[in-house]
């Protein structure tokens, strides 16, 4: 659904991971904060944060999204930063 429309920044994580995946998301958020204001998430590019653990739920993904958008403090970023989950068949 996202391919071919805008550039995509893809990151694969476990939402429940307390170590490396959290560091990846924290680092991404810090990097996004220093981008120029006119380079807007959702307008110029999309971010797909995808869990590759089929046991993780959309509820967990929504909680992570809320946390990182709150930390990012960029109005409108939620429309372009997607936190996705999927069934095992799709993840494989």
Short mmCIF file of C-alpha atoms in Angstrom, two decimals, residues 52-89:
data_model
loop_
_atom_site.label_atom_id
_atom_site.label_comp_id
_atom_site.label_asym_id
_atom_site.label_seq_id
_atom_site.Cartn_x
_atom_site.Cartn_y
_atom_site.Cartn_z
CA UNK A 52 8.36 -8.91 12.76
CA UNK A 53 6.85 -10.76 15.73
CA UNK A 54 3.44 -12.11 14.70
CA UNK A 55 2.39 -12.29 18.36
CA UNK A 56 2.56 -8.52 18.76
CA UNK A 57 -0.77 -6.75 18.45
CA UNK A 58 -2.10 -3.62 16.83
CA UNK A 59 -2.83 -2.34 20.36
CA UNK A 60 0.86 -2.59 21.26
CA UNK A 61 1.81 -0.92 17.96
CA UNK A 62 -0.61 1.95 18.67
CA UNK A 63 0.89 2.44 22.13
CA UNK A 64 4.40 2.59 20.68
CA UNK A 65 3.26 5.04 18.02
CA UNK A 66 1.72 7.32 20.63
CA UNK A 67 4.89 7.21 22.72
CA UNK A 68 7.23 8.05 19.86
CA UNK A 69 5.01 10.73 18.35
CA UNK A 70 4.77 12.38 21.76
CA UNK A 71 8.56 12.28 22.02
CA UNK A 72 9.02 13.56 18.46
CA UNK A 73 6.83 16.66 18.91
CA UNK A 74 6.19 17.18 15.18
CA UNK A 75 2.59 18.15 14.32
CA UNK A 76 1.10 15.90 11.65
CA UNK A 77 3.85 13.27 11.86
CA UNK A 78 1.33 10.61 12.85
CA UNK A 79 -0.13 10.65 9.37
CA UNK A 80 3.19 9.60 7.89
CA UNK A 81 4.74 7.39 10.58
CA UNK A 82 3.03 4.01 10.56
CA UNK A 83 3.50 1.32 13.21
CA UNK A 84 2.44 -1.98 11.67
CA UNK A 85 1.90 -5.57 12.73
CA UNK A 86 0.84 -8.59 10.74
CA UNK A 87 0.07 -12.26 10.75
CA UNK A 88 2.87 -14.80 10.56
CA UNK A 89 2.19 -15.54 6.87
#
